[in-house]
């Protein structure tokens, strides 16, 4: 029976090296993958005290395939993200929105004995994504969740639209690049001017520092706002620069309530859209789009050891990672 190294959370919040053992023979469309890189996502911090294997931004090389696999073969580079299975039969699955399947298997809830903080993993072929040749494993890893999340929130946008990105961090710096390459006018909203030069270099056309501002002005009203900052904005400042029938996508994970002025939404027909993870069709399109336009995360790499994972998670928790952390197995 194959046994491989994994890194789990524990009550103390410190990563713990352990092992997972799986049956000798692969069944169905299961694929045995050797992990070559794993992104560290903010969601991983929520599970650092749980008795489960951490990580969901995985990239690796196929080592063995099950008898029902049709597309992958040993040697292929693949990635996986937050969702790793669904029923395949419900309305959501049949219409390509399997991320809302009632039997979906997602990180933190299912498959707690494996993740991307590991040397290997076994996943279904249908939830593994071929990595384009123009993307390195290190660059591809943060795209499996961070990239897919912002790409999904930008789905359906028009090249003539104005997209605002609030927060220049792990998600925000990817959102700026994707929206700019889609042809949109990108406005960045940030607390200070500290990241202005980098935001403009990534593709933003406008940069607005919001701290102590009494009123905000933009060249063109915002059609879609992606909120990637940890702290909620001052909605009294934001709503006046939103276009009629525009949309707000809160992408940061928070257990608190989202409070927003009632009349501001009604009078302008503004919608607040929840967005989970990308369905598979958008995940595949995201990877192809990123490869074509050379959209790459800005990363710091760490060794995939107890010490390396702790260092990366501590830096992320302090907000000191520039901009995504990637773990490399030894």
Tab-separated table of C-alpha atoms in Angstrom:
chain	number	residue	atom	x	y	z
A	1	UNK	CA	0.000	0.000	0.000
A	2	UNK	CA	1.518	3.380	-1.038
A	3	UNK	CA	2.362	5.644	1.871
A	4	UNK	CA	3.274	9.291	1.345
A	5	UNK	CA	4.199	12.285	3.460
A	6	UNK	CA	1.552	14.873	4.350
A	7	UNK	CA	1.484	17.976	6.535
A	8	UNK	CA	-1.504	18.405	8.825
A	9	UNK	CA	-2.923	21.037	11.074
A	10	UNK	CA	-3.175	20.395	14.787
A	11	UNK	CA	-4.678	22.015	17.872
A	12	UNK	CA	-1.540	24.078	18.529
A	13	UNK	CA	-1.792	25.632	15.049
A	14	UNK	CA	1.660	24.326	14.108
A	15	UNK	CA	2.046	22.186	10.947
A	16	UNK	CA	2.744	18.539	11.696
A	17	UNK	CA	4.393	16.025	9.373
A	18	UNK	CA	2.482	12.764	9.075
A	19	UNK	CA	1.724	10.031	6.545
A	20	UNK	CA	-1.281	8.852	4.556
A	21	UNK	CA	-1.672	5.325	3.223
A	22	UNK	CA	-3.846	4.422	0.242
A	23	UNK	CA	-4.811	1.076	-1.382
A	24	UNK	CA	-2.305	-0.529	-3.761
A	25	UNK	CA	-4.465	-0.339	-6.875
A	26	UNK	CA	-6.054	2.770	-8.296
A	27	UNK	CA	-9.766	2.400	-9.070
A	28	UNK	CA	-12.066	4.244	-11.456
A	29	UNK	CA	-10.647	7.466	-12.839
A	30	UNK	CA	-8.350	8.096	-9.878
A	31	UNK	CA	-4.891	9.481	-10.572
A	32	UNK	CA	-1.754	9.244	-8.429
A	33	UNK	CA	0.058	12.608	-8.520
A	34	UNK	CA	3.497	13.561	-7.211
A	35	UNK	CA	3.278	17.100	-5.850
A	36	UNK	CA	5.833	19.550	-7.267
A	37	UNK	CA	4.443	22.810	-5.843
A	38	UNK	CA	1.658	23.999	-3.588
A	39	UNK	CA	0.285	27.467	-3.118
A	40	UNK	CA	-0.543	28.745	0.355
A	41	UNK	CA	-3.979	30.340	0.434
A	42	UNK	CA	-5.547	32.473	3.141
A	43	UNK	CA	-8.149	29.765	3.602
A	44	UNK	CA	-5.414	27.409	4.809
A	45	UNK	CA	-5.002	29.600	7.876
A	46	UNK	CA	-8.594	28.815	8.879
A	47	UNK	CA	-7.710	25.112	9.106
A	48	UNK	CA	-4.266	25.235	10.708
A	49	UNK	CA	-5.729	24.001	14.025
A	50	UNK	CA	-7.822	21.227	12.437
A	51	UNK	CA	-6.815	17.561	12.310
A	52	UNK	CA	-6.598	17.425	8.525
A	53	UNK	CA	-4.044	17.598	5.718
A	54	UNK	CA	-3.561	21.185	4.598
A	55	UNK	CA	-3.366	22.748	1.144
A	56	UNK	CA	-5.605	22.997	-1.919
A	57	UNK	CA	-3.518	24.815	-4.558
A	58	UNK	CA	-1.688	21.793	-5.875
A	59	UNK	CA	0.420	21.158	-8.959
A	60	UNK	CA	2.228	17.944	-9.752
A	61	UNK	CA	3.176	15.203	-12.169
A	62	UNK	CA	0.974	12.203	-12.930
A	63	UNK	CA	2.721	8.987	-11.859
A	64	UNK	CA	-0.073	6.444	-12.342
A	65	UNK	CA	-3.640	6.420	-13.673
A	66	UNK	CA	-6.675	4.295	-12.869
A	67	UNK	CA	-8.399	1.938	-15.337
A	68	UNK	CA	-11.150	4.406	-16.267
A	69	UNK	CA	-8.879	7.362	-17.063
A	70	UNK	CA	-9.176	8.649	-20.619
A	71	UNK	CA	-7.132	11.810	-20.994
A	72	UNK	CA	-4.208	11.815	-18.570
A	73	UNK	CA	-1.067	9.708	-18.700
A	74	UNK	CA	2.078	9.372	-16.579
A	75	UNK	CA	4.319	12.418	-16.945
A	76	UNK	CA	1.512	14.937	-17.480
A	77	UNK	CA	1.607	18.109	-15.392
A	78	UNK	CA	-1.706	18.762	-13.634
A	79	UNK	CA	-3.218	20.999	-10.978
A	80	UNK	CA	-6.202	20.927	-8.673
A	81	UNK	CA	-8.061	23.402	-6.526
A	82	UNK	CA	-10.695	23.791	-3.835
A	83	UNK	CA	-13.193	21.274	-5.247
A	84	UNK	CA	-12.126	17.719	-6.040
A	85	UNK	CA	-15.399	15.854	-6.710
A	86	UNK	CA	-19.142	16.167	-7.292
A	87	UNK	CA	-22.032	13.817	-8.017
A	88	UNK	CA	-22.053	14.433	-11.777
A	89	UNK	CA	-25.815	13.898	-12.032
A	90	UNK	CA	-27.633	16.839	-10.425
A	91	UNK	CA	-28.815	19.943	-12.256
A	92	UNK	CA	-25.822	21.953	-11.054
A	93	UNK	CA	-23.357	19.368	-12.360
A	94	UNK	CA	-25.158	18.936	-15.661
A	95	UNK	CA	-25.221	22.671	-16.377
A	96	UNK	CA	-21.540	23.181	-15.536
A	97	UNK	CA	-21.912	24.695	-12.071
A	98	UNK	CA	-20.755	21.655	-10.111
A	99	UNK	CA	-19.238	23.964	-7.503
A	100	UNK	CA	-22.803	24.213	-6.149
A	101	UNK	CA	-23.495	20.465	-6.268
A	102	UNK	CA	-25.114	19.343	-2.970
A	103	UNK	CA	-22.634	16.435	-2.849
A	104	UNK	CA	-19.562	18.465	-3.768
A	105	UNK	CA	-16.260	17.473	-2.165
A	106	UNK	CA	-14.384	20.552	-1.046
A	107	UNK	CA	-11.302	21.388	0.931
A	108	UNK	CA	-11.797	21.377	4.670
A	109	UNK	CA	-14.849	19.114	4.484
A	110	UNK	CA	-13.909	16.054	2.411
A	111	UNK	CA	-10.732	14.011	1.826
A	112	UNK	CA	-9.197	15.190	5.077
A	113	UNK	CA	-6.373	12.637	4.768
A	114	UNK	CA	-4.773	14.353	1.756
A	115	UNK	CA	-4.093	17.786	0.335
A	116	UNK	CA	-1.430	19.743	-1.522
A	117	UNK	CA	0.898	20.071	1.484
A	118	UNK	CA	2.210	16.608	0.701
A	119	UNK	CA	4.535	14.611	-1.494
A	120	UNK	CA	1.656	12.863	-3.305
A	121	UNK	CA	-2.128	12.816	-3.618
A	122	UNK	CA	-4.853	10.828	-5.391
A	123	UNK	CA	-7.654	12.698	-7.172
A	124	UNK	CA	-10.224	12.011	-9.865
A	125	UNK	CA	-9.067	12.684	-13.406
A	126	UNK	CA	-12.140	14.808	-14.046
A	127	UNK	CA	-11.068	17.275	-11.342
A	128	UNK	CA	-7.454	17.574	-12.442
A	129	UNK	CA	-6.462	20.359	-14.834
A	130	UNK	CA	-3.656	20.039	-17.397
A	131	UNK	CA	-1.060	22.754	-16.857
A	132	UNK	CA	-0.163	24.595	-20.086
A	133	UNK	CA	3.488	24.364	-21.103
A	134	UNK	CA	3.901	28.144	-20.836
A	135	UNK	CA	3.237	28.071	-17.070
A	136	UNK	CA	5.799	26.799	-14.585
A	137	UNK	CA	4.603	24.673	-11.675
A	138	UNK	CA	5.487	27.457	-9.222
A	139	UNK	CA	3.494	30.012	-11.215
A	140	UNK	CA	0.584	27.639	-11.766
A	141	UNK	CA	0.107	26.666	-8.120
A	142	UNK	CA	-1.441	29.945	-6.837
A	143	UNK	CA	-3.712	30.046	-9.893
A	144	UNK	CA	-5.499	26.864	-8.768
A	145	UNK	CA	-7.498	28.802	-6.182
A	146	UNK	CA	-6.472	32.462	-6.198
A	147	UNK	CA	-6.416	32.760	-9.980
A	148	UNK	CA	-9.582	30.725	-10.466
A	149	UNK	CA	-11.414	32.779	-7.837
A	150	UNK	CA	-10.796	36.158	-9.478
A	151	UNK	CA	-11.237	34.818	-13.022
A	152	UNK	CA	-14.646	33.428	-12.081
A	153	UNK	CA	-15.665	36.777	-10.583
A	154	UNK	CA	-14.701	38.480	-13.861
A	155	UNK	CA	-16.706	36.051	-16.009
A	156	UNK	CA	-19.015	37.835	-18.430
A	157	UNK	CA	-17.257	41.182	-18.191
A	158	UNK	CA	-17.055	43.355	-21.311
A	159	UNK	CA	-13.787	44.874	-22.629
A	160	UNK	CA	-15.408	48.315	-22.407
A	161	UNK	CA	-16.233	47.893	-18.708
A	162	UNK	CA	-14.455	49.494	-15.782
A	163	UNK	CA	-13.333	47.003	-13.153
A	164	UNK	CA	-12.253	48.101	-9.699
A	165	UNK	CA	-10.056	45.935	-7.507
A	166	UNK	CA	-10.039	46.751	-3.820
A	167	UNK	CA	-6.817	45.588	-2.198
A	168	UNK	CA	-3.464	44.789	-3.811
A	169	UNK	CA	-2.609	41.451	-2.229
A	170	UNK	CA	-2.646	37.760	-3.072
A	171	UNK	CA	-5.981	37.941	-4.897
A	172	UNK	CA	-5.898	41.585	-5.911
A	173	UNK	CA	-2.615	41.489	-7.828
A	174	UNK	CA	-3.981	38.604	-9.920
A	175	UNK	CA	-7.341	40.312	-10.472
A	176	UNK	CA	-5.579	43.427	-11.823
A	177	UNK	CA	-3.690	41.340	-14.389
A	178	UNK	CA	-6.685	39.287	-15.542
A	179	UNK	CA	-9.000	42.306	-15.869
A	180	UNK	CA	-6.371	44.336	-17.751
A	181	UNK	CA	-5.706	41.508	-20.215
A	182	UNK	CA	-9.462	41.186	-20.767
A	183	UNK	CA	-9.333	44.742	-22.100
A	184	UNK	CA	-11.014	46.423	-19.145
A	185	UNK	CA	-10.162	49.756	-17.595
A	186	UNK	CA	-8.812	48.765	-14.184
A	187	UNK	CA	-9.122	51.002	-11.136
A	188	UNK	CA	-7.317	50.010	-7.951
A	189	UNK	CA	-8.623	51.109	-4.561
A	190	UNK	CA	-6.159	50.815	-1.715
A	191	UNK	CA	-5.703	52.341	1.705
A	192	UNK	CA	-2.472	54.153	0.823
A	193	UNK	CA	-0.191	54.931	-2.116
A	194	UNK	CA	2.354	52.319	-1.012
A	195	UNK	CA	1.519	49.858	-3.802
A	196	UNK	CA	0.620	52.393	-6.498
A	197	UNK	CA	3.667	51.836	-8.715
A	198	UNK	CA	3.274	48.054	-8.627
A	199	UNK	CA	-0.474	48.221	-9.343
A	200	UNK	CA	0.101	50.410	-12.392
A	201	UNK	CA	2.844	48.076	-13.590
A	202	UNK	CA	0.434	45.117	-13.291
A	203	UNK	CA	-2.064	46.854	-15.568
A	204	UNK	CA	-4.127	49.335	-13.563
A	205	UNK	CA	-5.044	52.623	-15.264
A	206	UNK	CA	-6.082	54.447	-12.098
A	207	UNK	CA	-4.995	54.155	-8.484
A	208	UNK	CA	-7.003	55.714	-5.667
A	209	UNK	CA	-5.828	55.882	-2.050
A	210	UNK	CA	-8.937	55.777	0.125
A	211	UNK	CA	-7.547	56.511	3.604
A	212	UNK	CA	-8.937	59.782	5.027
A	213	UNK	CA	-10.758	60.452	1.726
A	214	UNK	CA	-14.052	62.333	1.985
A	215	UNK	CA	-15.053	61.699	-1.617
A	216	UNK	CA	-13.764	59.437	-4.394
A	217	UNK	CA	-13.609	60.324	-8.079
A	218	UNK	CA	-13.025	57.980	-11.018
A	219	UNK	CA	-12.707	58.641	-14.738
A	220	UNK	CA	-15.486	56.164	-15.475
A	221	UNK	CA	-18.105	54.639	-13.134
A	222	UNK	CA	-17.280	51.141	-11.933
A	223	UNK	CA	-19.173	48.269	-13.558
A	224	UNK	CA	-17.729	45.537	-11.368
A	225	UNK	CA	-15.982	45.773	-8.019
A	226	UNK	CA	-13.886	42.898	-6.695
A	227	UNK	CA	-13.328	43.265	-2.962
A	228	UNK	CA	-10.133	41.386	-2.125
A	229	UNK	CA	-9.078	43.413	0.919
A	230	UNK	CA	-9.407	41.879	4.376
A	231	UNK	CA	-11.174	44.882	5.915
A	232	UNK	CA	-14.599	45.989	4.610
A	233	UNK	CA	-14.633	49.347	2.805
A	234	UNK	CA	-16.520	52.508	3.641
A	235	UNK	CA	-19.526	51.858	1.445
A	236	UNK	CA	-20.637	55.501	1.688
A	237	UNK	CA	-17.500	56.329	-0.331
A	238	UNK	CA	-17.764	53.410	-2.751
A	239	UNK	CA	-21.412	53.369	-3.835
A	240	UNK	CA	-21.357	56.853	-5.450
A	241	UNK	CA	-18.658	55.743	-7.916
A	242	UNK	CA	-20.489	52.548	-8.914
A	243	UNK	CA	-22.295	52.477	-12.274
A	244	UNK	CA	-26.016	51.761	-12.510
A	245	UNK	CA	-26.700	47.999	-12.543
A	246	UNK	CA	-23.113	47.308	-11.498
A	247	UNK	CA	-22.022	44.375	-9.350
A	248	UNK	CA	-19.979	43.967	-6.184
A	249	UNK	CA	-18.105	40.694	-5.606
A	250	UNK	CA	-16.902	40.196	-2.012
A	251	UNK	CA	-14.063	37.673	-2.397
A	252	UNK	CA	-12.423	37.807	1.023
A	253	UNK	CA	-13.420	35.053	3.447
A	254	UNK	CA	-14.969	36.411	6.637
A	255	UNK	CA	-17.241	35.005	9.322
A	256	UNK	CA	-18.785	38.393	10.047
A	257	UNK	CA	-21.754	40.138	8.443
A	258	UNK	CA	-21.637	42.171	5.251
A	259	UNK	CA	-23.270	45.521	5.968
A	260	UNK	CA	-24.017	47.888	3.106
A	261	UNK	CA	-26.352	50.899	2.728
A	262	UNK	CA	-29.767	49.696	1.609
A	263	UNK	CA	-30.896	52.669	-0.475
A	264	UNK	CA	-27.611	52.944	-2.351
A	265	UNK	CA	-28.170	49.487	-3.816
A	266	UNK	CA	-31.827	50.073	-4.683
A	267	UNK	CA	-31.515	53.456	-6.368
A	268	UNK	CA	-28.671	52.346	-8.653
A	269	UNK	CA	-29.755	48.728	-9.112
A	270	UNK	CA	-26.429	47.523	-7.734
A	271	UNK	CA	-26.129	43.809	-7.006
A	272	UNK	CA	-23.940	42.065	-4.437
A	273	UNK	CA	-22.855	38.719	-5.888
A	274	UNK	CA	-21.545	35.845	-3.817
A	275	UNK	CA	-18.821	33.886	-5.598
A	276	UNK	CA	-17.458	30.550	-4.436
A	277	UNK	CA	-14.812	28.729	-6.483
A	278	UNK	CA	-14.613	28.464	-10.247
A	279	UNK	CA	-16.433	25.576	-11.930
A	280	UNK	CA	-14.218	23.315	-14.033
A	281	UNK	CA	-14.998	24.953	-17.365
A	282	UNK	CA	-13.856	28.352	-16.076
A	283	UNK	CA	-10.851	26.829	-14.315
A	284	UNK	CA	-9.631	25.394	-17.614
A	285	UNK	CA	-10.263	28.671	-19.441
A	286	UNK	CA	-8.408	30.544	-16.695
A	287	UNK	CA	-5.281	28.427	-17.113
A	288	UNK	CA	-5.313	28.823	-20.911
A	289	UNK	CA	-5.892	32.574	-20.599
A	290	UNK	CA	-3.085	32.950	-18.051
A	291	UNK	CA	-0.670	31.008	-20.262
A	292	UNK	CA	-1.614	32.963	-23.394
A	293	UNK	CA	-1.229	36.357	-21.734
A	294	UNK	CA	1.604	35.348	-19.390
A	295	UNK	CA	-0.336	36.239	-16.258
A	296	UNK	CA	1.834	35.119	-13.371
A	297	UNK	CA	1.604	35.514	-9.621
A	298	UNK	CA	4.329	37.289	-7.716
A	299	UNK	CA	5.558	34.616	-5.331
A	300	UNK	CA	7.825	33.809	-2.429
A	301	UNK	CA	8.935	30.191	-2.184
A	302	UNK	CA	9.379	28.146	0.975
A	303	UNK	CA	10.483	24.540	1.570
A	304	UNK	CA	7.653	22.111	2.242
A	305	UNK	CA	8.800	21.170	5.734
A	306	UNK	CA	7.275	21.791	9.139
A	307	UNK	CA	9.576	24.780	9.557
A	308	UNK	CA	9.011	26.100	6.043
A	309	UNK	CA	5.219	25.828	6.273
A	310	UNK	CA	5.203	27.552	9.666
A	311	UNK	CA	7.339	30.394	8.350
A	312	UNK	CA	5.084	30.854	5.312
A	313	UNK	CA	1.870	30.742	7.363
A	314	UNK	CA	3.241	33.153	9.949
A	315	UNK	CA	4.242	35.632	7.227
A	316	UNK	CA	0.836	35.297	5.565
A	317	UNK	CA	-0.959	35.862	8.857
A	318	UNK	CA	1.090	39.027	9.428
A	319	UNK	CA	0.322	40.232	5.900
A	320	UNK	CA	3.975	40.164	4.898
A	321	UNK	CA	3.927	37.734	1.943
A	322	UNK	CA	4.629	39.285	-1.466
A	323	UNK	CA	2.100	38.296	-2.871
A	324	UNK	CA	1.575	34.516	-2.822
A	325	UNK	CA	3.561	31.899	-0.931
A	326	UNK	CA	4.472	28.663	-2.726
A	327	UNK	CA	5.745	25.544	-0.971
A	328	UNK	CA	8.249	23.296	-2.726
A	329	UNK	CA	8.608	19.630	-1.611
A	330	UNK	CA	12.136	18.659	-0.643
